[in-house]
PDB file of N, CA, C and O in Angstrom:
ATOM      1  N   MET A 150       0.882  -1.196   0.048  1.00 89.00           N
ATOM      2  CA  MET A 150       0.123  -0.025  -0.150  1.00 89.00           C
ATOM      3  C   MET A 150       0.893   1.090  -0.217  1.00 89.00           C
ATOM      4  O   MET A 150       1.854   1.351   0.673  1.00 89.00           O
ATOM      5  N   LYS A 151       0.501   2.057  -0.732  1.00 93.00           N
ATOM      6  CA  LYS A 151       1.240   3.422  -0.978  1.00 93.00           C
ATOM      7  C   LYS A 151       0.578   4.427   0.228  1.00 93.00           C
ATOM      8  O   LYS A 151      -0.488   4.373   0.694  1.00 93.00           O
ATOM      9  N   VAL A 152       1.535   5.396   0.683  1.00 93.00           N
ATOM     10  CA  VAL A 152       0.917   6.459   1.680  1.00 93.00           C
ATOM     11  C   VAL A 152      -0.286   7.140   0.920  1.00 93.00           C
ATOM     12  O   VAL A 152      -1.288   7.406   1.769  1.00 93.00           O
ATOM     13  N   LYS A 153      -0.088   7.347  -0.288  1.00 95.00           N
ATOM     14  CA  LYS A 153      -1.344   8.265  -0.780  1.00 95.00           C
ATOM     15  C   LYS A 153      -2.466   7.455  -0.900  1.00 95.00           C
ATOM     16  O   LYS A 153      -3.659   8.066  -0.554  1.00 95.00           O
ATOM     17  N   ASP A 154      -2.528   6.137  -0.920  1.00 95.00           N
ATOM     18  CA  ASP A 154      -3.545   5.429  -0.928  1.00 95.00           C
ATOM     19  C   ASP A 154      -4.285   5.241   0.487  1.00 95.00           C
ATOM     20  O   ASP A 154      -5.641   5.348   0.666  1.00 95.00           O
ATOM     21  N   LEU A 155      -3.428   5.273   1.487  1.00 93.00           N
ATOM     22  CA  LEU A 155      -3.815   5.136   2.689  1.00 93.00           C
ATOM     23  C   LEU A 155      -4.512   6.729   3.139  1.00 93.00           C
ATOM     24  O   LEU A 155      -5.756   6.678   3.834  1.00 93.00           O
ATOM     25  N   ILE A 156      -3.878   7.688   2.672  1.00 94.00           N
ATOM     26  CA  ILE A 156      -4.398   8.892   2.882  1.00 94.00           C
ATOM     27  C   ILE A 156      -5.757   9.016   2.664  1.00 94.00           C
ATOM     28  O   ILE A 156      -6.679   9.793   3.101  1.00 94.00           O
ATOM     29  N   LYS A 157      -5.967   8.582   1.219  1.00 96.00           N
ATOM     30  CA  LYS A 157      -7.145   8.679   0.712  1.00 96.00           C
ATOM     31  C   LYS A 157      -8.294   8.125   1.067  1.00 96.00           C
ATOM     32  O   LYS A 157      -9.449   8.618   1.287  1.00 96.00           O
ATOM     33  N   GLN A 158      -8.172   6.788   1.639  1.00 95.00           N
ATOM     34  CA  GLN A 158      -8.843   6.072   2.440  1.00 95.00           C
ATOM     35  C   GLN A 158      -9.221   6.600   3.811  1.00 95.00           C
ATOM     36  O   GLN A 158     -10.498   6.771   4.087  1.00 95.00           O
ATOM     37  N   LEU A 159      -8.307   7.268   4.479  1.00 94.00           N
ATOM     38  CA  LEU A 159      -8.609   7.906   5.414  1.00 94.00           C
ATOM     39  C   LEU A 159      -9.515   9.253   5.404  1.00 94.00           C
ATOM     40  O   LEU A 159     -10.337   9.571   6.200  1.00 94.00           O
ATOM     41  N   GLN A 160      -9.318   9.930   4.431  1.00 96.00           N
ATOM     42  CA  GLN A 160      -9.881  11.154   4.136  1.00 96.00           C
ATOM     43  C   GLN A 160     -11.483  10.911   3.679  1.00 96.00           C
ATOM     44  O   GLN A 160     -12.468  11.697   3.832  1.00 96.00           O
ATOM     45  N   GLU A 161     -11.620   9.877   3.360  1.00 96.00           N
ATOM     46  CA  GLU A 161     -13.115   9.317   3.001  1.00 96.00           C
ATOM     47  C   GLU A 161     -13.808   8.988   4.120  1.00 96.00           C
ATOM     48  O   GLU A 161     -15.048   8.893   4.257  1.00 96.00           O
ATOM     49  N   ILE A 162     -13.384   8.929   5.413  1.00 96.00           N
ATOM     50  CA  ILE A 162     -13.956   8.820   6.768  1.00 96.00           C
ATOM     51  C   ILE A 162     -14.709  10.064   6.916  1.00 96.00           C
ATOM     52  O   ILE A 162     -14.389  10.936   6.973  1.00 96.00           O
ATOM     53  N   GLU A 163     -16.153   9.974   6.840  1.00 96.00           N
ATOM     54  CA  GLU A 163     -17.003  11.162   7.373  1.00 96.00           C
ATOM     55  C   GLU A 163     -16.740  11.817   8.653  1.00 96.00           C
ATOM     56  O   GLU A 163     -16.529  12.893   8.753  1.00 96.00           O
ATOM     57  N   ASN A 164     -16.740  11.038   9.711  1.00 96.00           N
ATOM     58  CA  ASN A 164     -16.372  11.768  10.940  1.00 96.00           C
ATOM     59  C   ASN A 164     -14.790  11.460  11.374  1.00 96.00           C
ATOM     60  O   ASN A 164     -14.684  10.279  11.715  1.00 96.00           O
ATOM     61  N   GLN A 165     -14.015  12.484  11.240  1.00 94.00           N
ATOM     62  CA  GLN A 165     -12.687  12.378  11.477  1.00 94.00           C
ATOM     63  C   GLN A 165     -12.460  12.341  12.794  1.00 94.00           C
ATOM     64  O   GLN A 165     -10.971  12.137  12.998  1.00 94.00           O
ATOM     65  N   ASP A 166     -13.096  12.511  13.720  1.00 95.00           N
ATOM     66  CA  ASP A 166     -12.888  12.434  15.057  1.00 95.00           C
ATOM     67  C   ASP A 166     -13.020  11.042  15.567  1.00 95.00           C
ATOM     68  O   ASP A 166     -12.780  10.625  16.690  1.00 95.00           O
ATOM     69  N   LYS A 167     -13.240   9.940  14.693  1.00 94.00           N
ATOM     70  CA  LYS A 167     -13.360   8.528  15.155  1.00 94.00           C
ATOM     71  C   LYS A 167     -11.820   8.121  15.567  1.00 94.00           C
ATOM     72  O   LYS A 167     -11.112   8.527  15.121  1.00 94.00           O
ATOM     73  N   TYR A 168     -12.046   7.165  16.573  1.00 90.00           N
ATOM     74  CA  TYR A 168     -10.714   6.418  17.085  1.00 90.00           C
ATOM     75  C   TYR A 168     -10.628   5.321  15.998  1.00 90.00           C
ATOM     76  O   TYR A 168     -11.360   4.710  15.346  1.00 90.00           O
ATOM     77  N   ILE A 169      -9.091   4.933  15.794  1.00 90.00           N
ATOM     78  CA  ILE A 169      -8.895   3.906  14.952  1.00 90.00           C
ATOM     79  C   ILE A 169      -8.659   2.825  15.789  1.00 90.00           C
ATOM     80  O   ILE A 169      -7.623   2.763  16.776  1.00 90.00           O
ATOM     81  N   HIS A 170      -9.207   1.462  15.573  1.00 89.00           N
ATOM     82  CA  HIS A 170      -8.855   0.524  16.111  1.00 89.00           C
ATOM     83  C   HIS A 170      -8.069  -0.338  15.098  1.00 89.00           C
ATOM     84  O   HIS A 170      -8.348  -0.699  14.040  1.00 89.00           O
ATOM     85  N   LEU A 171      -6.953  -0.598  15.731  1.00 90.00           N
ATOM     86  CA  LEU A 171      -5.839  -1.294  15.173  1.00 90.00           C
ATOM     87  C   LEU A 171      -6.087  -2.929  15.349  1.00 90.00           C
ATOM     88  O   LEU A 171      -5.772  -3.357  16.686  1.00 90.00           O
ATOM     89  N   LEU A 172      -6.402  -3.734  14.517  1.00 89.00           N
ATOM     90  CA  LEU A 172      -6.595  -5.240  14.738  1.00 89.00           C
ATOM     91  C   LEU A 172      -5.782  -5.733  13.615  1.00 89.00           C
ATOM     92  O   LEU A 172      -6.130  -5.775  12.308  1.00 89.00           O
ATOM     93  N   GLY A 173      -5.412  -7.077  13.988  1.00 89.00           N
ATOM     94  CA  GLY A 173      -4.955  -8.006  12.892  1.00 89.00           C
ATOM     95  C   GLY A 173      -5.391  -9.354  13.425  1.00 89.00           C
ATOM     96  O   GLY A 173      -6.030  -9.657  14.470  1.00 89.00           O
ATOM     97  N   ASN A 174      -4.782 -10.233  12.549  1.00 89.00           N
ATOM     98  CA  ASN A 174      -5.208 -11.766  13.010  1.00 89.00           C
ATOM     99  C   ASN A 174      -4.018 -12.652  12.658  1.00 89.00           C
ATOM    100  O   ASN A 174      -3.467 -12.223  11.562  1.00 89.00           O
ATOM    101  N   ILE A 175      -3.728 -13.704  13.133  1.00 88.00           N
ATOM    102  CA  ILE A 175      -2.484 -14.437  12.921  1.00 88.00           C
ATOM    103  C   ILE A 175      -2.636 -15.841  12.183  1.00 88.00           C
ATOM    104  O   ILE A 175      -1.944 -16.385  11.666  1.00 88.00           O
ATOM    105  N   GLU A 176      -4.006 -16.053  12.034  1.00 89.00           N
ATOM    106  CA  GLU A 176      -4.396 -17.301  11.440  1.00 89.00           C
ATOM    107  C   GLU A 176      -5.364 -17.394  10.505  1.00 89.00           C
ATOM    108  O   GLU A 176      -5.479 -17.174   9.207  1.00 89.00           O
ATOM    109  N   ASN A 177      -6.804 -17.372  11.228  1.00 88.00           N
ATOM    110  CA  ASN A 177      -7.907 -17.422  10.517  1.00 88.00           C
ATOM    111  C   ASN A 177      -8.669 -15.998  10.764  1.00 88.00           C
ATOM    112  O   ASN A 177      -9.178 -15.914  11.835  1.00 88.00           O
ATOM    113  N   PRO A 178      -9.078 -15.246  10.053  1.00 88.00           N
ATOM    114  CA  PRO A 178      -9.662 -13.832  10.120  1.00 88.00           C
ATOM    115  C   PRO A 178     -10.939 -13.883  10.641  1.00 88.00           C
ATOM    116  O   PRO A 178     -11.378 -12.884  11.247  1.00 88.00           O
ATOM    117  N   GLU A 179     -11.608 -15.109  10.485  1.00 90.00           N
ATOM    118  CA  GLU A 179     -12.871 -15.410  11.208  1.00 90.00           C
ATOM    119  C   GLU A 179     -12.853 -15.833  12.364  1.00 90.00           C
ATOM    120  O   GLU A 179     -13.880 -16.154  12.977  1.00 90.00           O
ATOM    121  N   ASP A 180     -11.769 -16.377  13.156  1.00 92.00           N
ATOM    122  CA  ASP A 180     -11.707 -16.850  14.242  1.00 92.00           C
ATOM    123  C   ASP A 180     -11.072 -15.862  15.295  1.00 92.00           C
ATOM    124  O   ASP A 180     -10.034 -15.296  15.107  1.00 92.00           O
ATOM    125  N   GLU A 181     -12.111 -15.274  16.195  1.00 90.00           N
ATOM    126  CA  GLU A 181     -11.651 -14.039  17.069  1.00 90.00           C
ATOM    127  C   GLU A 181     -10.453 -14.658  18.061  1.00 90.00           C
ATOM    128  O   GLU A 181      -9.940 -13.718  18.536  1.00 90.00           O
ATOM    129  N   ASP A 182     -10.199 -15.744  18.187  1.00 89.00           N
ATOM    130  CA  ASP A 182      -9.200 -16.272  19.239  1.00 89.00           C
ATOM    131  C   ASP A 182      -7.852 -15.998  18.718  1.00 89.00           C
ATOM    132  O   ASP A 182      -6.904 -16.049  19.406  1.00 89.00           O
ATOM    133  N   CYS A 183      -7.703 -15.786  17.298  1.00 88.00           N
ATOM    134  CA  CYS A 183      -6.593 -15.467  16.729  1.00 88.00           C
ATOM    135  C   CYS A 183      -6.248 -13.998  16.673  1.00 88.00           C
ATOM    136  O   CYS A 183      -5.176 -13.432  15.830  1.00 88.00           O
ATOM    137  N   ASP A 184      -7.081 -13.133  17.085  1.00 88.00           N
ATOM    138  CA  ASP A 184      -7.007 -11.605  16.722  1.00 88.00           C
ATOM    139  C   ASP A 184      -5.801 -11.338  17.667  1.00 88.00           C
ATOM    140  O   ASP A 184      -5.314 -11.514  18.779  1.00 88.00           O
ATOM    141  N   ILE A 185      -5.166 -10.065  17.015  1.00 87.00           N
ATOM    142  CA  ILE A 185      -4.098  -9.282  17.612  1.00 87.00           C
ATOM    143  C   ILE A 185      -4.619  -7.979  17.958  1.00 87.00           C
ATOM    144  O   ILE A 185      -5.011  -7.261  16.855  1.00 87.00           O
ATOM    145  N   PHE A 186      -4.548  -7.333  18.807  1.00 88.00           N
ATOM    146  CA  PHE A 186      -5.034  -6.114  19.302  1.00 88.00           C
ATOM    147  C   PHE A 186      -3.674  -5.254  19.255  1.00 88.00           C
ATOM    148  O   PHE A 186      -2.731  -5.455  19.915  1.00 88.00           O
ATOM    149  N   PHE A 187      -3.684  -4.237  18.539  1.00 90.00           N
ATOM    150  CA  PHE A 187      -2.495  -3.235  18.589  1.00 90.00           C
ATOM    151  C   PHE A 187      -2.944  -2.008  19.193  1.00 90.00           C
ATOM    152  O   PHE A 187      -3.822  -1.291  19.106  1.00 90.00           O
ATOM    153  N   GLU A 188      -1.786  -1.653  20.193  1.00 88.00           N
ATOM    154  CA  GLU A 188      -2.037  -0.495  21.021  1.00 88.00           C
ATOM    155  C   GLU A 188      -1.799   0.784  20.594  1.00 88.00           C
ATOM    156  O   GLU A 188      -2.396   1.799  20.766  1.00 88.00           O
ATOM    157  N   ASP A 189      -0.821   0.688  19.567  1.00 89.00           N
ATOM    158  CA  ASP A 189      -0.199   1.851  19.005  1.00 89.00           C
ATOM    159  C   ASP A 189       0.508   1.753  17.875  1.00 89.00           C
ATOM    160  O   ASP A 189       1.003   0.549  17.417  1.00 89.00           O
ATOM    161  N   ALA A 190       0.273   2.764  17.134  1.00 91.00           N
ATOM    162  CA  ALA A 190       1.251   2.739  15.628  1.00 91.00           C
ATOM    163  C   ALA A 190       1.694   4.219  15.460  1.00 91.00           C
ATOM    164  O   ALA A 190       1.912   5.091  16.231  1.00 91.00           O
ATOM    165  N   GLU A 191       3.243   3.836  14.965  1.00 93.00           N
ATOM    166  CA  GLU A 191       4.095   4.793  14.608  1.00 93.00           C
ATOM    167  C   GLU A 191       4.471   4.776  13.450  1.00 93.00           C
ATOM    168  O   GLU A 191       4.548   3.695  12.639  1.00 93.00           O
ATOM    169  N   VAL A 192       4.742   5.888  12.572  1.00 94.00           N
ATOM    170  CA  VAL A 192       5.218   5.836  11.219  1.00 94.00           C
ATOM    171  C   VAL A 192       6.578   6.184  11.155  1.00 94.00           C
ATOM    172  O   VAL A 192       7.249   7.305  11.895  1.00 94.00           O
ATOM    173  N   TRP A 193       7.497   5.478  10.697  1.00 95.00           N
ATOM    174  CA  TRP A 193       8.997   5.746  10.371  1.00 95.00           C
ATOM    175  C   TRP A 193       9.492   5.878   8.939  1.00 95.00           C
ATOM    176  O   TRP A 193       8.866   4.972   8.498  1.00 95.00           O
ATOM    177  N   ASP A 194       9.678   7.129   8.833  1.00 95.00           N
ATOM    178  CA  ASP A 194      10.397   7.378   7.412  1.00 95.00           C
ATOM    179  C   ASP A 194      11.643   7.116   7.367  1.00 95.00           C
ATOM    180  O   ASP A 194      12.389   7.810   7.401  1.00 95.00           O
ATOM    181  N   ASP A 195      11.709   5.679   7.201  1.00 94.00           N
ATOM    182  CA  ASP A 195      13.164   5.229   7.341  1.00 94.00           C
ATOM    183  C   ASP A 195      13.828   4.316   6.200  1.00 94.00           C
ATOM    184  O   ASP A 195      15.056   3.915   6.274  1.00 94.00           O
ATOM    185  N   GLY A 196      13.238   4.919   5.104  1.00 90.00           N
ATOM    186  CA  GLY A 196      13.638   4.283   3.880  1.00 90.00           C
ATOM    187  C   GLY A 196      13.672   5.279   2.525  1.00 90.00           C
ATOM    188  O   GLY A 196      12.806   6.233   2.667  1.00 90.00           O
ATOM    189  N   GLU A 197      14.538   4.928   1.627  1.00 92.00           N
ATOM    190  CA  GLU A 197      14.374   5.981   0.316  1.00 92.00           C
ATOM    191  C   GLU A 197      13.050   5.783  -0.483  1.00 92.00           C
ATOM    192  O   GLU A 197      12.377   6.797  -0.937  1.00 92.00           O
ATOM    193  N   GLU A 198      12.587   4.578  -0.415  1.00 92.00           N
ATOM    194  CA  GLU A 198      11.398   4.257  -1.296  1.00 92.00           C
ATOM    195  C   GLU A 198      10.046   3.696  -0.713  1.00 92.00           C
ATOM    196  O   GLU A 198       9.045   3.335  -1.126  1.00 92.00           O
ATOM    197  N   SER A 199      10.215   3.524   0.881  1.00 94.00           N
ATOM    198  CA  SER A 199       9.174   3.069   1.737  1.00 94.00           C
ATOM    199  C   SER A 199       9.298   3.591   2.976  1.00 94.00           C
ATOM    200  O   SER A 199      10.247   4.261   3.527  1.00 94.00           O
ATOM    201  N   ILE A 200       8.180   3.430   3.785  1.00 94.00           N
ATOM    202  CA  ILE A 200       8.145   4.006   5.094  1.00 94.00           C
ATOM    203  C   ILE A 200       7.800   2.515   6.148  1.00 94.00           C
ATOM    204  O   ILE A 200       7.425   1.642   5.146  1.00 94.00           O
ATOM    205  N   THR A 201       8.006   2.342   7.350  1.00 95.00           N
ATOM    206  CA  THR A 201       7.358   1.494   8.041  1.00 95.00           C
ATOM    207  C   THR A 201       6.302   1.990   9.019  1.00 95.00           C
ATOM    208  O   THR A 201       6.492   3.068   9.568  1.00 95.00           O
ATOM    209  N   LEU A 202       5.283   1.198   8.999  1.00 92.00           N
ATOM    210  CA  LEU A 202       4.284   1.528  10.151  1.00 92.00           C
ATOM    211  C   LEU A 202       4.476   0.478  11.129  1.00 92.00           C
ATOM    212  O   LEU A 202       4.064  -0.777  10.828  1.00 92.00           O
ATOM    213  N   PHE A 203       4.744   0.851  12.126  1.00 93.00           N
ATOM    214  CA  PHE A 203       5.119   0.089  13.124  1.00 93.00           C
ATOM    215  C   PHE A 203       3.898  -0.091  14.299  1.00 93.00           C
ATOM    216  O   PHE A 203       3.480   1.064  14.622  1.00 93.00           O
ATOM    217  N   LEU A 204       3.482  -1.356  14.482  1.00 91.00           N
ATOM    218  CA  LEU A 204       2.679  -1.448  15.404  1.00 91.00           C
ATOM    219  C   LEU A 204       2.975  -2.139  16.791  1.00 91.00           C
ATOM    220  O   LEU A 204       3.576  -3.060  16.398  1.00 91.00           O
ATOM    221  N   ASN A 205       2.465  -1.556  17.621  1.00 90.00           N
ATOM    222  CA  ASN A 205       2.755  -2.307  19.164  1.00 90.00           C
ATOM    223  C   ASN A 205       1.596  -3.171  19.548  1.00 90.00           C
ATOM    224  O   ASN A 205       0.425  -2.642  19.539  1.00 90.00           O
ATOM    225  N   SER A 206       1.878  -4.450  19.688  1.00 83.00           N
ATOM    226  CA  SER A 206       0.763  -5.175  20.044  1.00 83.00           C
ATOM    227  C   SER A 206       0.685  -6.015  21.385  1.00 83.00           C
ATOM    228  O   SER A 206       1.897  -6.003  22.073  1.00 83.00           O
ATOM    229  N   TYR A 207      -0.363  -6.449  21.783  1.00 67.00           N
ATOM    230  CA  TYR A 207      -0.560  -7.416  22.915  1.00 67.00           C
ATOM    231  C   TYR A 207      -1.481  -8.522  22.602  1.00 67.00           C
ATOM    232  O   TYR A 207      -2.556  -8.272  21.636  1.00 67.00           O
ATOM    233  N   THR A 208      -1.671  -9.435  23.244  1.00 57.00           N
ATOM    234  CA  THR A 208      -2.539 -10.716  22.715  1.00 57.00           C
ATOM    235  C   THR A 208      -3.872 -10.411  23.348  1.00 57.00           C
ATOM    236  O   THR A 208      -3.956  -9.806  24.584  1.00 57.00           O
ATOM    237  N   LYS A 209      -4.832 -11.010  22.701  1.00 57.00           N
ATOM    238  CA  LYS A 209      -6.193 -11.107  23.216  1.00 57.00           C
ATOM    239  C   LYS A 209      -6.114 -11.430  24.659  1.00 57.00           C
ATOM    240  O   LYS A 209      -6.744 -11.148  25.912  1.00 57.00           O
ATOM    241  N   LYS A 210      -5.345 -12.518  25.056  1.00 58.00           N
ATOM    242  CA  LYS A 210      -5.430 -13.139  26.435  1.00 58.00           C
ATOM    243  C   LYS A 210      -4.890 -12.206  27.538  1.00 58.00           C
ATOM    244  O   LYS A 210      -5.171 -12.180  28.592  1.00 58.00           O
ATOM    245  N   THR A 211      -4.125 -11.256  27.030  1.00 54.00           N
ATOM    246  CA  THR A 211      -3.567 -10.358  28.014  1.00 54.00           C
ATOM    247  C   THR A 211      -4.625  -9.364  28.678  1.00 54.00           C
ATOM    248  O   THR A 211      -4.495  -9.038  29.875  1.00 54.00           O
ATOM    249  N   ILE A 212      -5.578  -9.191  27.802  1.00 53.00           N
ATOM    250  CA  ILE A 212      -6.618  -8.242  28.245  1.00 53.00           C
ATOM    251  C   ILE A 212      -7.914  -8.726  28.886  1.00 53.00           C
ATOM    252  O   ILE A 212      -8.628  -7.991  29.390  1.00 53.00           O
ATOM    253  N   ILE A 213      -7.954 -10.072  28.700  1.00 51.00           N
ATOM    254  CA  ILE A 213      -9.041 -10.815  29.391  1.00 51.00           C
ATOM    255  C   ILE A 213      -8.694 -11.175  30.800  1.00 51.00           C
ATOM    256  O   ILE A 213      -7.663 -11.497  31.428  1.00 51.00           O
TER     257      ILE A 213
END
């Protein structure tokens, strides 16, 4: 994904005051037991042709 594509998708959100829920999955997207919740995201401008979107995560078991 390119930065401009992400920005375009975010700009299409009607209510720009909404929080972003960072959610991933390690195996089966339909299996909530495999969900990974991300606490925070950082953008690292660390490459000549790319950036890194660093996500800090904790497992679902940590919060239950």
